[in-house]
PDB file of C-alpha atoms in Angstrom:
ATOM      1  CA  UNK X 247      -4.181  43.303 -42.765  1.00 55.00           C
ATOM      2  CA  UNK X 248      -3.851  42.621 -39.189  1.00 64.00           C
ATOM      3  CA  UNK X 249      -4.855  38.556 -37.537  1.00 67.00           C
ATOM      4  CA  UNK X 250      -8.435  38.962 -35.642  1.00 73.00           C
ATOM      5  CA  UNK X 251      -7.825  38.573 -31.757  1.00 76.00           C
ATOM      6  CA  UNK X 252      -8.203  35.124 -30.366  1.00 85.00           C
ATOM      7  CA  UNK X 253     -11.815  35.135 -29.650  1.00 89.00           C
ATOM      8  CA  UNK X 254     -13.103  33.286 -26.714  1.00 90.00           C
ATOM      9  CA  UNK X 255     -16.732  32.254 -28.161  1.00 93.00           C
ATOM     10  CA  UNK X 256     -17.822  30.239 -25.085  1.00 91.00           C
ATOM     11  CA  UNK X 257     -17.240  32.936 -22.924  1.00 92.00           C
ATOM     12  CA  UNK X 258     -20.312  35.959 -25.343  1.00 94.00           C
ATOM     13  CA  UNK X 259     -22.524  33.144 -25.497  1.00 94.00           C
ATOM     14  CA  UNK X 260     -22.289  32.583 -21.141  1.00 93.00           C
ATOM     15  CA  UNK X 261     -22.108  36.374 -20.884  1.00 93.00           C
ATOM     16  CA  UNK X 262     -24.887  37.209 -23.426  1.00 95.00           C
ATOM     17  CA  UNK X 263     -27.345  34.516 -21.483  1.00 94.00           C
ATOM     18  CA  UNK X 264     -26.340  35.985 -18.102  1.00 93.00           C
ATOM     19  CA  UNK X 265     -27.744  39.239 -19.185  1.00 94.00           C
ATOM     20  CA  UNK X 266     -31.122  37.514 -20.534  1.00 95.00           C
ATOM     21  CA  UNK X 267     -29.989  38.799 -24.204  1.00 95.00           C
ATOM     22  CA  UNK X 268     -30.713  37.957 -27.895  1.00 96.00           C
ATOM     23  CA  UNK X 269     -28.691  37.999 -30.429  1.00 96.00           C
ATOM     24  CA  UNK X 270     -30.706  40.406 -31.958  1.00 96.00           C
ATOM     25  CA  UNK X 271     -30.281  42.370 -28.894  1.00 96.00           C
ATOM     26  CA  UNK X 272     -26.276  42.662 -29.054  1.00 96.00           C
ATOM     27  CA  UNK X 273     -26.721  43.407 -32.974  1.00 96.00           C
ATOM     28  CA  UNK X 274     -29.428  46.701 -32.298  1.00 96.00           C
ATOM     29  CA  UNK X 275     -26.394  47.626 -29.513  1.00 96.00           C
ATOM     30  CA  UNK X 276     -23.686  47.130 -31.537  1.00 96.00           C
ATOM     31  CA  UNK X 277     -25.390  49.116 -34.464  1.00 96.00           C
ATOM     32  CA  UNK X 278     -27.018  52.069 -32.092  1.00 96.00           C
ATOM     33  CA  UNK X 279     -23.888  52.475 -29.243  1.00 95.00           C
ATOM     34  CA  UNK X 280     -20.657  52.294 -32.632  1.00 94.00           C
ATOM     35  CA  UNK X 281     -22.027  52.155 -35.690  1.00 95.00           C
ATOM     36  CA  UNK X 282     -21.192  48.680 -36.449  1.00 95.00           C
ATOM     37  CA  UNK X 283     -23.911  47.301 -38.878  1.00 95.00           C
ATOM     38  CA  UNK X 284     -24.101  43.955 -37.671  1.00 94.00           C
ATOM     39  CA  UNK X 285     -26.497  40.925 -37.977  1.00 96.00           C
ATOM     40  CA  UNK X 286     -27.903  38.798 -35.444  1.00 96.00           C
ATOM     41  CA  UNK X 287     -26.660  35.498 -37.464  1.00 96.00           C
ATOM     42  CA  UNK X 288     -22.934  37.425 -37.213  1.00 96.00           C
ATOM     43  CA  UNK X 289     -23.724  37.282 -33.159  1.00 96.00           C
ATOM     44  CA  UNK X 290     -24.354  33.699 -33.578  1.00 95.00           C
ATOM     45  CA  UNK X 291     -21.800  32.477 -35.849  1.00 95.00           C
ATOM     46  CA  UNK X 292     -19.010  34.220 -33.236  1.00 94.00           C
ATOM     47  CA  UNK X 293     -20.667  32.332 -30.562  1.00 94.00           C
ATOM     48  CA  UNK X 294     -20.247  29.034 -32.689  1.00 92.00           C
ATOM     49  CA  UNK X 295     -17.078  29.674 -33.695  1.00 90.00           C
ATOM     50  CA  UNK X 296     -17.816  29.752 -36.965  1.00 91.00           C
ATOM     51  CA  UNK X 297     -16.270  33.717 -37.244  1.00 92.00           C
ATOM     52  CA  UNK X 298     -14.411  36.321 -35.039  1.00 91.00           C
ATOM     53  CA  UNK X 299     -14.482  39.637 -34.463  1.00 93.00           C
ATOM     54  CA  UNK X 300     -12.217  41.441 -35.393  1.00 91.00           C
ATOM     55  CA  UNK X 301     -10.584  43.945 -33.030  1.00 87.00           C
ATOM     56  CA  UNK X 302     -12.969  47.151 -33.804  1.00 91.00           C
ATOM     57  CA  UNK X 303     -16.225  44.720 -33.484  1.00 94.00           C
ATOM     58  CA  UNK X 304     -14.544  42.792 -29.813  1.00 92.00           C
ATOM     59  CA  UNK X 305     -14.140  46.313 -28.778  1.00 91.00           C
ATOM     60  CA  UNK X 306     -17.783  47.094 -28.877  1.00 94.00           C
ATOM     61  CA  UNK X 307     -18.992  43.769 -28.473  1.00 96.00           C
ATOM     62  CA  UNK X 308     -17.077  43.902 -25.287  1.00 94.00           C
ATOM     63  CA  UNK X 309     -19.041  47.106 -24.251  1.00 94.00           C
ATOM     64  CA  UNK X 310     -22.649  45.997 -25.467  1.00 96.00           C
ATOM     65  CA  UNK X 311     -22.063  43.352 -22.956  1.00 96.00           C
ATOM     66  CA  UNK X 312     -20.503  45.335 -19.829  1.00 95.00           C
ATOM     67  CA  UNK X 313     -16.842  42.947 -19.951  1.00 93.00           C
ATOM     68  CA  UNK X 314     -13.467  43.908 -21.164  1.00 90.00           C
ATOM     69  CA  UNK X 315     -12.309  42.687 -24.560  1.00 89.00           C
ATOM     70  CA  UNK X 316     -10.048  41.031 -22.607  1.00 86.00           C
ATOM     71  CA  UNK X 317     -13.110  38.775 -21.460  1.00 90.00           C
ATOM     72  CA  UNK X 318     -13.696  38.082 -24.684  1.00 91.00           C
ATOM     73  CA  UNK X 319     -10.798  36.857 -25.622  1.00 87.00           C
ATOM     74  CA  UNK X 320      -8.731  33.314 -25.462  1.00 85.00           C
ATOM     75  CA  UNK X 321      -5.038  33.785 -24.153  1.00 81.00           C
ATOM     76  CA  UNK X 322      -3.160  36.617 -25.565  1.00 84.00           C
ATOM     77  CA  UNK X 323      -0.147  36.012 -26.382  1.00 87.00           C
ATOM     78  CA  UNK X 324       1.263  39.270 -28.804  1.00 90.00           C
ATOM     79  CA  UNK X 325       1.760  42.736 -27.632  1.00 91.00           C
ATOM     80  CA  UNK X 326      -1.450  43.737 -30.198  1.00 90.00           C
ATOM     81  CA  UNK X 327      -3.604  41.075 -28.434  1.00 90.00           C
ATOM     82  CA  UNK X 328      -2.414  42.394 -24.900  1.00 91.00           C
ATOM     83  CA  UNK X 329      -3.548  46.073 -26.116  1.00 91.00           C
ATOM     84  CA  UNK X 330      -6.921  44.804 -27.238  1.00 88.00           C
ATOM     85  CA  UNK X 331      -7.496  42.255 -24.005  1.00 87.00           C
ATOM     86  CA  UNK X 332      -7.104  45.824 -21.726  1.00 88.00           C
ATOM     87  CA  UNK X 333      -9.161  47.909 -24.062  1.00 86.00           C
ATOM     88  CA  UNK X 334      -6.426  50.715 -25.212  1.00 90.00           C
ATOM     89  CA  UNK X 335      -6.142  52.332 -28.141  1.00 91.00           C
ATOM     90  CA  UNK X 336      -2.306  52.531 -29.816  1.00 93.00           C
ATOM     91  CA  UNK X 337      -2.565  56.008 -28.483  1.00 95.00           C
ATOM     92  CA  UNK X 338      -2.672  54.881 -24.962  1.00 95.00           C
ATOM     93  CA  UNK X 339      -0.801  52.334 -25.282  1.00 95.00           C
ATOM     94  CA  UNK X 340       1.886  54.490 -26.490  1.00 96.00           C
ATOM     95  CA  UNK X 341       1.372  57.300 -24.293  1.00 96.00           C
ATOM     96  CA  UNK X 342       1.734  55.251 -21.170  1.00 95.00           C
ATOM     97  CA  UNK X 343       4.454  53.664 -22.453  1.00 94.00           C
ATOM     98  CA  UNK X 344       6.695  56.747 -22.899  1.00 95.00           C
ATOM     99  CA  UNK X 345       6.807  56.536 -26.956  1.00 95.00           C
ATOM    100  CA  UNK X 346       4.827  58.439 -29.694  1.00 95.00           C
ATOM    101  CA  UNK X 347       1.611  56.471 -31.567  1.00 95.00           C
ATOM    102  CA  UNK X 348       3.571  56.212 -34.846  1.00 96.00           C
ATOM    103  CA  UNK X 349       6.412  54.229 -33.170  1.00 95.00           C
ATOM    104  CA  UNK X 350       5.047  51.738 -30.863  1.00 95.00           C
ATOM    105  CA  UNK X 351       2.301  50.939 -33.732  1.00 94.00           C
ATOM    106  CA  UNK X 352       5.197  49.947 -35.341  1.00 94.00           C
ATOM    107  CA  UNK X 353       6.917  47.446 -32.310  1.00 94.00           C
ATOM    108  CA  UNK X 354       3.206  45.992 -32.315  1.00 92.00           C
ATOM    109  CA  UNK X 355       3.189  45.402 -36.043  1.00 91.00           C
ATOM    110  CA  UNK X 356       6.388  44.363 -36.510  1.00 90.00           C
ATOM    111  CA  UNK X 357       5.775  41.941 -33.050  1.00 89.00           C
ATOM    112  CA  UNK X 358       8.925  43.202 -31.925  1.00 89.00           C
ATOM    113  CA  UNK X 359       9.517  45.637 -29.054  1.00 91.00           C
ATOM    114  CA  UNK X 360      12.440  48.354 -29.575  1.00 88.00           C
ATOM    115  CA  UNK X 361      12.207  50.568 -25.912  1.00 87.00           C
ATOM    116  CA  UNK X 362      14.335  51.386 -23.720  1.00 85.00           C
ATOM    117  CA  UNK X 363      14.520  50.898 -20.362  1.00 79.00           C
ATOM    118  CA  UNK X 364      12.355  52.770 -18.954  1.00 86.00           C
ATOM    119  CA  UNK X 365       9.929  52.259 -21.730  1.00 90.00           C
ATOM    120  CA  UNK X 366      10.092  48.190 -21.124  1.00 86.00           C
ATOM    121  CA  UNK X 367       9.676  48.946 -17.579  1.00 84.00           C
ATOM    122  CA  UNK X 368       6.074  50.854 -18.640  1.00 90.00           C
ATOM    123  CA  UNK X 369       5.364  48.658 -20.388  1.00 91.00           C
ATOM    124  CA  UNK X 370       6.397  45.646 -17.769  1.00 87.00           C
ATOM    125  CA  UNK X 371       3.711  47.983 -15.438  1.00 89.00           C
ATOM    126  CA  UNK X 372       1.272  48.522 -17.172  1.00 91.00           C
ATOM    127  CA  UNK X 373       1.093  44.844 -18.546  1.00 88.00           C
ATOM    128  CA  UNK X 374       1.963  42.834 -15.445  1.00 86.00           C
ATOM    129  CA  UNK X 375       2.520  39.495 -16.803  1.00 86.00           C
ATOM    130  CA  UNK X 376       4.538  36.820 -15.179  1.00 87.00           C
ATOM    131  CA  UNK X 377       7.994  37.667 -17.020  1.00 87.00           C
ATOM    132  CA  UNK X 378       7.724  34.350 -19.547  1.00 89.00           C
ATOM    133  CA  UNK X 379       4.557  35.900 -21.145  1.00 89.00           C
ATOM    134  CA  UNK X 380       6.006  39.370 -21.284  1.00 90.00           C
ATOM    135  CA  UNK X 381       9.061  37.901 -23.476  1.00 91.00           C
ATOM    136  CA  UNK X 382       6.335  36.243 -25.537  1.00 90.00           C
ATOM    137  CA  UNK X 383       4.290  39.278 -25.773  1.00 90.00           C
ATOM    138  CA  UNK X 384       7.004  42.256 -27.306  1.00 91.00           C
ATOM    139  CA  UNK X 385       9.103  39.529 -29.959  1.00 90.00           C
ATOM    140  CA  UNK X 386      12.023  38.776 -27.625  1.00 91.00           C
ATOM    141  CA  UNK X 387      12.196  34.998 -27.296  1.00 91.00           C
ATOM    142  CA  UNK X 388      14.864  34.081 -30.254  1.00 92.00           C
ATOM    143  CA  UNK X 389      17.172  36.921 -28.399  1.00 93.00           C
ATOM    144  CA  UNK X 390      16.782  35.910 -25.239  1.00 94.00           C
ATOM    145  CA  UNK X 391      18.046  31.990 -27.340  1.00 95.00           C
ATOM    146  CA  UNK X 392      20.695  33.484 -28.823  1.00 95.00           C
ATOM    147  CA  UNK X 393      22.275  35.018 -25.419  1.00 95.00           C
ATOM    148  CA  UNK X 394      21.601  31.945 -23.463  1.00 96.00           C
ATOM    149  CA  UNK X 395      23.359  30.083 -25.822  1.00 96.00           C
ATOM    150  CA  UNK X 396      26.338  32.152 -26.446  1.00 96.00           C
ATOM    151  CA  UNK X 397      26.411  32.502 -22.254  1.00 95.00           C
ATOM    152  CA  UNK X 398      26.678  28.311 -21.687  1.00 94.00           C
ATOM    153  CA  UNK X 399      28.909  27.725 -24.683  1.00 93.00           C
ATOM    154  CA  UNK X 400      31.707  30.535 -24.215  1.00 93.00           C
ATOM    155  CA  UNK X 401      32.255  33.195 -21.090  1.00 94.00           C
ATOM    156  CA  UNK X 402      28.590  33.290 -18.944  1.00 95.00           C
ATOM    157  CA  UNK X 403      29.883  36.705 -17.348  1.00 95.00           C
ATOM    158  CA  UNK X 404      29.576  38.329 -20.797  1.00 95.00           C
ATOM    159  CA  UNK X 405      26.453  38.303 -21.148  1.00 95.00           C
ATOM    160  CA  UNK X 406      25.027  38.777 -17.418  1.00 94.00           C
ATOM    161  CA  UNK X 407      24.360  42.873 -18.997  1.00 91.00           C
ATOM    162  CA  UNK X 408      22.677  42.290 -21.889  1.00 91.00           C
ATOM    163  CA  UNK X 409      20.134  39.662 -20.630  1.00 91.00           C
ATOM    164  CA  UNK X 410      19.312  42.445 -18.365  1.00 87.00           C
ATOM    165  CA  UNK X 411      18.132  44.868 -21.009  1.00 83.00           C
ATOM    166  CA  UNK X 412      16.001  42.347 -22.538  1.00 83.00           C
ATOM    167  CA  UNK X 413      14.760  41.242 -18.953  1.00 84.00           C
ATOM    168  CA  UNK X 414      13.654  43.006 -15.253  1.00 76.00           C
ATOM    169  CA  UNK X 415      15.637  40.456 -13.522  1.00 83.00           C
ATOM    170  CA  UNK X 416      18.352  41.455 -10.810  1.00 86.00           C
ATOM    171  CA  UNK X 417      21.805  41.822 -12.281  1.00 89.00           C
ATOM    172  CA  UNK X 418      22.733  39.342  -8.748  1.00 93.00           C
ATOM    173  CA  UNK X 419      19.701  36.945  -9.620  1.00 93.00           C
ATOM    174  CA  UNK X 420      20.841  36.566 -13.514  1.00 94.00           C
ATOM    175  CA  UNK X 421      24.365  35.950 -12.786  1.00 95.00           C
ATOM    176  CA  UNK X 422      23.203  33.133 -10.678  1.00 95.00           C
ATOM    177  CA  UNK X 423      21.036  32.085 -13.232  1.00 96.00           C
ATOM    178  CA  UNK X 424      24.068  32.077 -16.554  1.00 96.00           C
ATOM    179  CA  UNK X 425      26.717  31.173 -14.135  1.00 96.00           C
ATOM    180  CA  UNK X 426      24.920  27.314 -13.067  1.00 95.00           C
ATOM    181  CA  UNK X 427      23.211  27.203 -16.263  1.00 95.00           C
ATOM    182  CA  UNK X 428      27.154  27.064 -17.850  1.00 95.00           C
ATOM    183  CA  UNK X 429      28.071  24.369 -15.587  1.00 94.00           C
ATOM    184  CA  UNK X 430      25.037  22.414 -16.151  1.00 92.00           C
ATOM    185  CA  UNK X 431      25.879  22.283 -19.557  1.00 92.00           C
ATOM    186  CA  UNK X 432      29.564  22.079 -19.710  1.00 89.00           C
ATOM    187  CA  UNK X 433      29.272  18.861 -16.990  1.00 87.00           C
ATOM    188  CA  UNK X 434      27.322  17.379 -19.360  1.00 83.00           C
ATOM    189  CA  UNK X 435      29.537  17.647 -22.361  1.00 83.00           C
ATOM    190  CA  UNK X 436      32.972  17.174 -20.212  1.00 76.00           C
ATOM    191  CA  UNK X 437      30.496  14.057 -19.167  1.00 61.00           C
ATOM    192  CA  UNK X 438      29.903  13.102 -22.119  1.00 60.00           C
ATOM    193  CA  UNK X 439      33.331  13.264 -24.103  1.00 57.00           C
ATOM    194  CA  UNK X 440      34.876  10.762 -21.049  1.00 55.00           C
ATOM    195  CA  UNK X 441      32.117   8.337 -22.840  1.00 51.00           C
ATOM    196  CA  UNK X 442      34.322   9.064 -26.021  1.00 52.00           C
ATOM    197  CA  UNK X 443      31.243   8.995 -28.244  1.00 52.00           C
ATOM    198  CA  UNK X 444      31.844  12.127 -30.811  1.00 51.00           C
ATOM    199  CA  UNK X 445      28.043  11.827 -31.830  1.00 52.00           C
ATOM    200  CA  UNK X 446      26.433  11.517 -28.342  1.00 54.00           C
ATOM    201  CA  UNK X 447      28.458  14.574 -27.624  1.00 52.00           C
ATOM    202  CA  UNK X 448      26.301  16.312 -30.125  1.00 65.00           C
ATOM    203  CA  UNK X 449      23.561  14.946 -29.593  1.00 76.00           C
ATOM    204  CA  UNK X 450      23.359  15.886 -25.980  1.00 78.00           C
ATOM    205  CA  UNK X 451      24.776  18.617 -27.303  1.00 80.00           C
ATOM    206  CA  UNK X 452      22.249  20.094 -29.147  1.00 84.00           C
ATOM    207  CA  UNK X 453      19.334  18.460 -27.108  1.00 88.00           C
ATOM    208  CA  UNK X 454      20.444  20.950 -24.285  1.00 90.00           C
ATOM    209  CA  UNK X 455      20.819  23.724 -26.318  1.00 92.00           C
ATOM    210  CA  UNK X 456      17.290  23.214 -27.905  1.00 92.00           C
ATOM    211  CA  UNK X 457      16.202  23.466 -24.409  1.00 93.00           C
ATOM    212  CA  UNK X 458      17.668  25.983 -22.882  1.00 94.00           C
ATOM    213  CA  UNK X 459      14.939  28.754 -22.726  1.00 94.00           C
ATOM    214  CA  UNK X 460      13.121  26.046 -21.066  1.00 93.00           C
ATOM    215  CA  UNK X 461      15.797  25.448 -18.563  1.00 94.00           C
ATOM    216  CA  UNK X 462      16.932  28.775 -18.010  1.00 95.00           C
ATOM    217  CA  UNK X 463      12.877  29.801 -16.650  1.00 94.00           C
ATOM    218  CA  UNK X 464      12.923  26.538 -14.272  1.00 93.00           C
ATOM    219  CA  UNK X 465      16.408  28.094 -12.901  1.00 93.00           C
ATOM    220  CA  UNK X 466      15.105  31.833 -13.109  1.00 91.00           C
ATOM    221  CA  UNK X 467      11.762  30.672 -10.648  1.00 88.00           C
ATOM    222  CA  UNK X 468      13.145  27.916  -7.928  1.00 76.00           C
TER     223      UNK X 468
END
């Protein structure tokens, strides 16, 4: 059972009112055009934030209100939510990224993208997301964090290629970012060691590692 998409209740009401429609008109349109039996009270509950439409209902509501599903959604974060925001079916999404539908569905259900480099490039081109949002949508934040932690605590050069598999960034840019990140961590560790306190060293190191993904994006975008 999938959670309901993040619904923007205020946007739904404003779009309906801009079309001069009453909740009953919306309910009638969803029934006549999409075969969904929705009452005017349900439409009003959606607009008041008391309930939210399921994926099929969201698509139908967008059709009746002459907008895209994305216009009725709050910020999408998962692969499924981004697909729904673009009004794409499982089959459409799978075909456009070069996967069979069953394989794509398994990835979406698991919240973990497992496509190869060509398929990942197709997905990035389709979603057109900022890189950080792309990593979140594909469920790879934990993988990125683990790679970055290893890169700064050992030899960062060994982690350029694995990181490049996650992120569509050039090798040269990744080398610069990972090298800078490694230097910052090592400088911080040397500095705290010079203070002569083991506790300070451990605290400083843990604090840096806890926020390493944020620092990575700062360096990547600078």
